[in-house]
mmCIF file of C-alpha atoms in Angstrom:
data_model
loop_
_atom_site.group_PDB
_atom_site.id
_atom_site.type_symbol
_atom_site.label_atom_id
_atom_site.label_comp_id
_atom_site.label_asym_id
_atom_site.label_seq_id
_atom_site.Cartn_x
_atom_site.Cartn_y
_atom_site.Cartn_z
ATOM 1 C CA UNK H 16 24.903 13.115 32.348
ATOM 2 C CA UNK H 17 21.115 12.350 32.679
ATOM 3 C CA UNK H 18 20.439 14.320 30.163
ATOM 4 C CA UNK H 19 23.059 12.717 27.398
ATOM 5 C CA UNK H 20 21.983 9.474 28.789
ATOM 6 C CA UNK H 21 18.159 10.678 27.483
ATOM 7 C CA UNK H 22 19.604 11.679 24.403
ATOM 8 C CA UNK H 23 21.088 8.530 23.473
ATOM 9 C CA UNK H 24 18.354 6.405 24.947
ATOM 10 C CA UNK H 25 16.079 8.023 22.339
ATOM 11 C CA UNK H 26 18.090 8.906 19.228
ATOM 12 C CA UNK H 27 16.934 6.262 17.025
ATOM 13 C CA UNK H 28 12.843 8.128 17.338
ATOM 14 C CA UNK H 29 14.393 11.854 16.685
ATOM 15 C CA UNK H 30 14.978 10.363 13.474
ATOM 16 C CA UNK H 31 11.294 10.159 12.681
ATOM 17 C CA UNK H 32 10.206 13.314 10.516
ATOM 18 C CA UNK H 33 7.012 13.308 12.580
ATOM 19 C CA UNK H 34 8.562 13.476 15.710
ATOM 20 C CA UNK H 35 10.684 16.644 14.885
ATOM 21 C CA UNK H 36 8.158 19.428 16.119
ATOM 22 C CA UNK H 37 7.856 18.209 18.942
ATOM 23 C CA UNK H 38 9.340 19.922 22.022
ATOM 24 C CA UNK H 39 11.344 18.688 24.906
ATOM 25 C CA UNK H 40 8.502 18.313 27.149
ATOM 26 C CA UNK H 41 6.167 16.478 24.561
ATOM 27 C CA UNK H 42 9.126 14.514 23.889
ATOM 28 C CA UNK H 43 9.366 13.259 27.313
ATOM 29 C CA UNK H 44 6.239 12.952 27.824
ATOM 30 C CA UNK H 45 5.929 10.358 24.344
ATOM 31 C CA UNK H 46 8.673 7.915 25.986
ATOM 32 C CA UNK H 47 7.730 8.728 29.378
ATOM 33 C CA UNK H 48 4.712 6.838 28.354
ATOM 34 C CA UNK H 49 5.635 3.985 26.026
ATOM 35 C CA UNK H 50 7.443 1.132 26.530
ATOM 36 C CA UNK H 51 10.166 -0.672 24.499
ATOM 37 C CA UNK H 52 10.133 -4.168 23.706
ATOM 38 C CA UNK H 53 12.659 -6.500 21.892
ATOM 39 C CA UNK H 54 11.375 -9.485 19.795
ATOM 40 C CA UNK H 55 12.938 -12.275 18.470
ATOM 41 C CA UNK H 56 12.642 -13.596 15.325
ATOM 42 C CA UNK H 57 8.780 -15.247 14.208
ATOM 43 C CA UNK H 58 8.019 -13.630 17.298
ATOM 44 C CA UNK H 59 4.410 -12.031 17.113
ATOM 45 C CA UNK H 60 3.808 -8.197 18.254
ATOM 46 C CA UNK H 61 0.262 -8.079 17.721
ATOM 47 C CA UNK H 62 -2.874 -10.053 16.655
ATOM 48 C CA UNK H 63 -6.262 -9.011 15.422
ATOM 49 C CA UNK H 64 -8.139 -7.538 18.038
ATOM 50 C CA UNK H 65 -11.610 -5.890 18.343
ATOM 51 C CA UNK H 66 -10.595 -2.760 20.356
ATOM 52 C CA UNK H 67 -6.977 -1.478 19.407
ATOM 53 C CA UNK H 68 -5.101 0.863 22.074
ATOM 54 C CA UNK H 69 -1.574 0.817 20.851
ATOM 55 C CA UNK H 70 -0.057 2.102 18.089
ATOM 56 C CA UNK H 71 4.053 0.619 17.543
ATOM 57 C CA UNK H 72 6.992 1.908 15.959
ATOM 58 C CA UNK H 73 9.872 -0.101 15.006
ATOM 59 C CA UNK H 74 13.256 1.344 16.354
ATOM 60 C CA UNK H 75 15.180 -1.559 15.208
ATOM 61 C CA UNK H 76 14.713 -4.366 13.052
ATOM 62 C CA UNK H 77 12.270 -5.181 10.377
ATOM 63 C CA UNK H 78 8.173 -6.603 11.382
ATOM 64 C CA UNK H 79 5.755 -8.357 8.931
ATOM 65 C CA UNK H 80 2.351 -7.231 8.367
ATOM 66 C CA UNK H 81 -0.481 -9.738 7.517
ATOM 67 C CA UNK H 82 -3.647 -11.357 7.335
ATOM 68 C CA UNK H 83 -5.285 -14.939 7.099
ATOM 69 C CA UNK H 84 -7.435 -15.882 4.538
ATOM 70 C CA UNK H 85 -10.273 -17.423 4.858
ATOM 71 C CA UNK H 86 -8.455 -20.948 4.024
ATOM 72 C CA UNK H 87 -6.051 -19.989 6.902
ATOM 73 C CA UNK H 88 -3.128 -18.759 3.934
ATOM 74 C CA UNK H 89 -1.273 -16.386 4.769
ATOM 75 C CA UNK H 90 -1.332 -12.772 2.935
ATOM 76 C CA UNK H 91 1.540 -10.271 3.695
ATOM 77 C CA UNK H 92 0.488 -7.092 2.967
ATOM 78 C CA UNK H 93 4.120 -5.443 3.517
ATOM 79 C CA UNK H 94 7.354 -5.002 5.591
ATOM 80 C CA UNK H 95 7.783 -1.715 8.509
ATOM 81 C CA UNK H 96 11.544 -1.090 8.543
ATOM 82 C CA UNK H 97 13.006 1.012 11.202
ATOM 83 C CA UNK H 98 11.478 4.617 11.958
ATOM 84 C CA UNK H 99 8.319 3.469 10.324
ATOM 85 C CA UNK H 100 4.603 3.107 12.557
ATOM 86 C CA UNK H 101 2.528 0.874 12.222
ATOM 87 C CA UNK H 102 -1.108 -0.391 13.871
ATOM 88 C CA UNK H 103 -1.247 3.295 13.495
ATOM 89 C CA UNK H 104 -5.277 2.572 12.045
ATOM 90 C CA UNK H 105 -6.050 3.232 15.644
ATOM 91 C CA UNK H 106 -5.694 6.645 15.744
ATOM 92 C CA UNK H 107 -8.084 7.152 13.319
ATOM 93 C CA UNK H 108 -11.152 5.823 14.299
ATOM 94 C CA UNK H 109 -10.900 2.362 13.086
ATOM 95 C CA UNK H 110 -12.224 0.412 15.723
ATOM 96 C CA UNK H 111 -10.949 -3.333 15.065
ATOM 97 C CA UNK H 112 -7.630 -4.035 14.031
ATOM 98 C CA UNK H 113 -7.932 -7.386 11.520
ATOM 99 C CA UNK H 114 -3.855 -7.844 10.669
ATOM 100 C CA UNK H 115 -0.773 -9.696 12.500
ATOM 101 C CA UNK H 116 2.267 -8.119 12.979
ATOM 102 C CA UNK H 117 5.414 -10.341 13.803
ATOM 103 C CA UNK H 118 9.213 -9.871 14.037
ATOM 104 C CA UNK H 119 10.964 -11.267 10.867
ATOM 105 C CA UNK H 120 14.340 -10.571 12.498
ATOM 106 C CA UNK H 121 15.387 -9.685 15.757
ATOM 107 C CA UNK H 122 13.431 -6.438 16.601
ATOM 108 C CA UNK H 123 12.835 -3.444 19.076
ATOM 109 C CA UNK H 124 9.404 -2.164 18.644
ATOM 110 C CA UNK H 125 7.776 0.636 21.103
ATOM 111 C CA UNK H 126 4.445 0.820 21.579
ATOM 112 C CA UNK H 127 2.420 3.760 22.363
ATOM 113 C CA UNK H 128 -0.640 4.209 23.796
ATOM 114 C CA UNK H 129 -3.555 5.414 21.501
ATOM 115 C CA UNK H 130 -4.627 8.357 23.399
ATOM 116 C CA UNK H 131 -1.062 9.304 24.354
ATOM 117 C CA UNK H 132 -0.673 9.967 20.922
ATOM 118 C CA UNK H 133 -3.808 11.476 20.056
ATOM 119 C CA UNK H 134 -3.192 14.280 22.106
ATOM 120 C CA UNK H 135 -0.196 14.968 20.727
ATOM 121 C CA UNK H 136 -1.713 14.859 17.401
ATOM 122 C CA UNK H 137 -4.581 17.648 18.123
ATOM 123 C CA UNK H 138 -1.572 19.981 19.098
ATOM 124 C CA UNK H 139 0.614 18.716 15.587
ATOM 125 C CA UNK H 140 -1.032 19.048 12.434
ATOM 126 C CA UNK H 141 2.354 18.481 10.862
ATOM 127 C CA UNK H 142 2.320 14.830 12.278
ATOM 128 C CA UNK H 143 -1.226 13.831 10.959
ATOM 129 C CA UNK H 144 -0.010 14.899 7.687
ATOM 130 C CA UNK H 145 3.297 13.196 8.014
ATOM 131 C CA UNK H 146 1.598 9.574 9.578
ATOM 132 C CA UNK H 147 -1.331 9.694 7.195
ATOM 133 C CA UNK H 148 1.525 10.159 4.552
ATOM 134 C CA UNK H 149 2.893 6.793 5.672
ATOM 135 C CA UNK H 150 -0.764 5.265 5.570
ATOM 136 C CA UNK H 151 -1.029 6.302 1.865
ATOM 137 C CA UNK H 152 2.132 5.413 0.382
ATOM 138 C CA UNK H 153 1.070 1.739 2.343
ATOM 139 C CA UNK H 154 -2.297 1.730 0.673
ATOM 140 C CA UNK H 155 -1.335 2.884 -2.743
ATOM 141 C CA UNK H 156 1.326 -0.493 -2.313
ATOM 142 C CA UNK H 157 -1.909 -2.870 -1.405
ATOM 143 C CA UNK H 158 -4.040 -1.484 -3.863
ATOM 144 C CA UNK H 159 -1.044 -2.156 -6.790
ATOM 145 C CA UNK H 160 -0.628 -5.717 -5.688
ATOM 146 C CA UNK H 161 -4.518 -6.443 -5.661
ATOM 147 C CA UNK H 162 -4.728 -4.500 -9.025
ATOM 148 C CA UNK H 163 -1.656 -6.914 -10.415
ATOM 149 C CA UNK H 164 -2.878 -10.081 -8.416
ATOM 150 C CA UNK H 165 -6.455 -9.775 -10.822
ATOM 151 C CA UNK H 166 -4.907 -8.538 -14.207
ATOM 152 C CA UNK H 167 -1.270 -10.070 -14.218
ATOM 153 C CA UNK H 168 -0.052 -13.389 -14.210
ATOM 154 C CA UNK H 169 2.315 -14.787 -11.336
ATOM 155 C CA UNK H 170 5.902 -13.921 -13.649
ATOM 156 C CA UNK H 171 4.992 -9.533 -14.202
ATOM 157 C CA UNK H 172 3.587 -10.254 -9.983
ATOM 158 C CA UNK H 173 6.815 -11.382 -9.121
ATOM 159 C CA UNK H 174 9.018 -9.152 -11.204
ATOM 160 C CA UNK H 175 6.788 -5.798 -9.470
ATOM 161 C CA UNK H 176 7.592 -7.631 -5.619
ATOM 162 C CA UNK H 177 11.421 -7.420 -6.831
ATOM 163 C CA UNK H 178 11.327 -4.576 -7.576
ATOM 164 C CA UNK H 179 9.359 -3.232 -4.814
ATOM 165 C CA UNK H 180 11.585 -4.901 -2.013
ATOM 166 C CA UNK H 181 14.965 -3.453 -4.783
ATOM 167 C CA UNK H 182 12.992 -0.017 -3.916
ATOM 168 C CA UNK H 183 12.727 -0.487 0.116
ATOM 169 C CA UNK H 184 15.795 -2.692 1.099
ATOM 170 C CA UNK H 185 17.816 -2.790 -2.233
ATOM 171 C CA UNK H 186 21.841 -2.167 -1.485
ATOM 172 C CA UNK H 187 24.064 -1.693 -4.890
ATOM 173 C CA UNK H 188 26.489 -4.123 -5.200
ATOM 174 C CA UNK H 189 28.845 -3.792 -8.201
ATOM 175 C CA UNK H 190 26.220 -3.081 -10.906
ATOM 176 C CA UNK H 191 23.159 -4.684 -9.460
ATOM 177 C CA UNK H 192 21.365 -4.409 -6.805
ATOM 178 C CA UNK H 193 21.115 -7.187 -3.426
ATOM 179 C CA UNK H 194 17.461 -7.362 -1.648
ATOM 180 C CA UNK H 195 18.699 -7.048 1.973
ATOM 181 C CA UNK H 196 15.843 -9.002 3.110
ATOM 182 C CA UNK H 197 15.717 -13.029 4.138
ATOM 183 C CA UNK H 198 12.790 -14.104 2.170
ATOM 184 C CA UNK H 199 12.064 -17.983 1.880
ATOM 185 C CA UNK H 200 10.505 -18.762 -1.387
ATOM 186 C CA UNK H 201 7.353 -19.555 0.636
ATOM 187 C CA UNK H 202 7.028 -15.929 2.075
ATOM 188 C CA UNK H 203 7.667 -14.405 -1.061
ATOM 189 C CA UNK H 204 4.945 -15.932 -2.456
ATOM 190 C CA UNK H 205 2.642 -14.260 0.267
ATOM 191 C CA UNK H 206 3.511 -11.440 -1.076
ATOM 192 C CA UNK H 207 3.011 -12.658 -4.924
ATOM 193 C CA UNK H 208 -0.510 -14.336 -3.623
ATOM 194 C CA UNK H 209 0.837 -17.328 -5.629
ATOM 195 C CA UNK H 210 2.081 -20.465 -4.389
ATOM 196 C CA UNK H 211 5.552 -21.736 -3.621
ATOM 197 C CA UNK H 212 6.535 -23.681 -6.297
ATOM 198 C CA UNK H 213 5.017 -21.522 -9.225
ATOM 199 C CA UNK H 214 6.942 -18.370 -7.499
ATOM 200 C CA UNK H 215 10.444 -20.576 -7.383
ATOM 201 C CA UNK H 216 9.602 -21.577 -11.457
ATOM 202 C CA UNK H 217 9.032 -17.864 -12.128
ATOM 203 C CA UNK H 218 12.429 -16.877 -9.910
ATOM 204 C CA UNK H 219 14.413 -19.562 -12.149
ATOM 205 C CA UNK H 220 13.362 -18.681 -15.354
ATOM 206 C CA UNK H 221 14.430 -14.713 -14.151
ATOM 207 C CA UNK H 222 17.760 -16.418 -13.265
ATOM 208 C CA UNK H 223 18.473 -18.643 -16.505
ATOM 209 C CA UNK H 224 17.797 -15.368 -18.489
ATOM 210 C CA UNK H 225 20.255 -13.277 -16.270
ATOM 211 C CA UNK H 226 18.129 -10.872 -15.095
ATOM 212 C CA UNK H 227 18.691 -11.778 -11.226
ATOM 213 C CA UNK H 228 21.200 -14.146 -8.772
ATOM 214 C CA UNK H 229 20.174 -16.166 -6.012
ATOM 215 C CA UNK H 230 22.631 -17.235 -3.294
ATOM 216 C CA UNK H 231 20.457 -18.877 -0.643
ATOM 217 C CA UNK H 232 17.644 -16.805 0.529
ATOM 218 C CA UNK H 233 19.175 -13.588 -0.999
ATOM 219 C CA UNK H 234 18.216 -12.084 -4.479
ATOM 220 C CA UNK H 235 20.316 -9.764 -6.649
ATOM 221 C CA UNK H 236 18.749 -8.125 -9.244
ATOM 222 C CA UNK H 237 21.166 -7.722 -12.339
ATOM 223 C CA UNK H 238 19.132 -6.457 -15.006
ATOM 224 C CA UNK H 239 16.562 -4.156 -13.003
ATOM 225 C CA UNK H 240 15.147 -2.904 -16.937
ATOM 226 C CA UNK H 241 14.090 -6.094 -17.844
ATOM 227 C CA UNK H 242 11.983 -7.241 -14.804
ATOM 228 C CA UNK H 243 10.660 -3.247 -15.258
ATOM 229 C CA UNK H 244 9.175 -3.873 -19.142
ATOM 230 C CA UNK H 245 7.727 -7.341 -18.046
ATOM 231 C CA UNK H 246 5.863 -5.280 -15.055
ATOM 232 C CA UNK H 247 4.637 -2.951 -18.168
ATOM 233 C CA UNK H 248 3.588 -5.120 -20.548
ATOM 234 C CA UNK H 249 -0.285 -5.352 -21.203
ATOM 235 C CA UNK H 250 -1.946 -8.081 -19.881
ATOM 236 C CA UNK H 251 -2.669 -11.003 -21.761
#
């Protein structure tokens, strides 16, 4: 019984690829010494700090990663869904940690301790490849939203954040496709690095030419080719 009990406690992390080779013992010995916390909505995980120890996984939930500028605004560099790490610049030598992390929704997040997980990966090759996997795809993300934030304008910037979040939380529903994600028009535009109200013009005129719905705070996207061949169009 203790064992099922185990087994169910910790499902949700044997679905992490990097997690697979491990064996019971390392297993147990990675919960053994995190913890699990749940967060509530707006709630924040983590703030910059000069000496990161932890390194978090989200088990449940959905966490927002970003910075301040230096006029206090708000830059979201991206969303960590469930079986996804993140702070995980820790392990690799990086020796501040400069981004915020909070709950958008209500969240479980476990945290691990840096060296806990160091150890284990010095015995895994097949988890530095599979974390610094992770890292890339995140950084190859950043660097296509800087690229677009110098040499696009605010309309192709929003069209490539639709159809990023279409890629990550997109669910069909008849034949487009519903951004499961409650976005305010304000947050988007963290994303866009716009403002508010020029994202919300650029979302309307996307709607008047029936390339997306908006119910509330949730986005369809109807005609996914459309917002694609604005994305590709040389800059002006």
């Amino acid at each position: 019984m203790a064992e099922a009990r185990l087994m169910d406690d910790y499902w949700h992390l044997r679905n992490v690829d990097w997690l697979d080779s491990l064996s019971p013992d390392e297993s147990e010995l990675l919960k053994r010494e995190s913890t699990s916390r749940c967060y509530a909505p707006g709630e924040m995980i983590f703030a910059p700090t000069s000496h990161p120890s932890s390194v978090y996984l989200v088990e449940q939930g959905l966490v927002r990663i970003y910075r301040l500028s230096e006029t206090g605004a708000e830059v979201t560099f991206g969303y960590v869904s469930p079986g996804e790490v993140f702070g995980e610049l820790a392990l690799f030598g990086v020796t501040s940690r400069e981004s915020f992390a909070e709950s958008v929704i209500r969240s479980t997040v476990r945290k691990f301790p840096r060296a806990v997980l160091m150890r284990l990966l010095e015995m895994r090759p097949a988890m530095v490849i599979a974390v610094t996997k992770q890292m890339g795809e995140r950084m190859r993300r950043i660097e296509s939203r800087v690229e677009a934030l110098v040499f696009r304008d605010v309309r192709s910037r929003v069209a490539r954040i639709l159809l990023e979040l279409a890629e990550d939380f997109g669910r069909p529903q008849g034949e487009g496709i519903v951004i499961d994600l409650p976005l305010t028009q304000g947050e988007l535009a963290t994303l866009v690095g716009s403002v508010r109200q020029t994202v919300n013009d650029a979302l309307r005129q996307f709607e008047q030419a029936g390339w997306i719905r908006q119910s509330g705070r949730q986005i369809e996207i109807v005609k996914r080719d459309e917002l694609q061949q604005l994305t590709q169009r040389a800059p002006a």
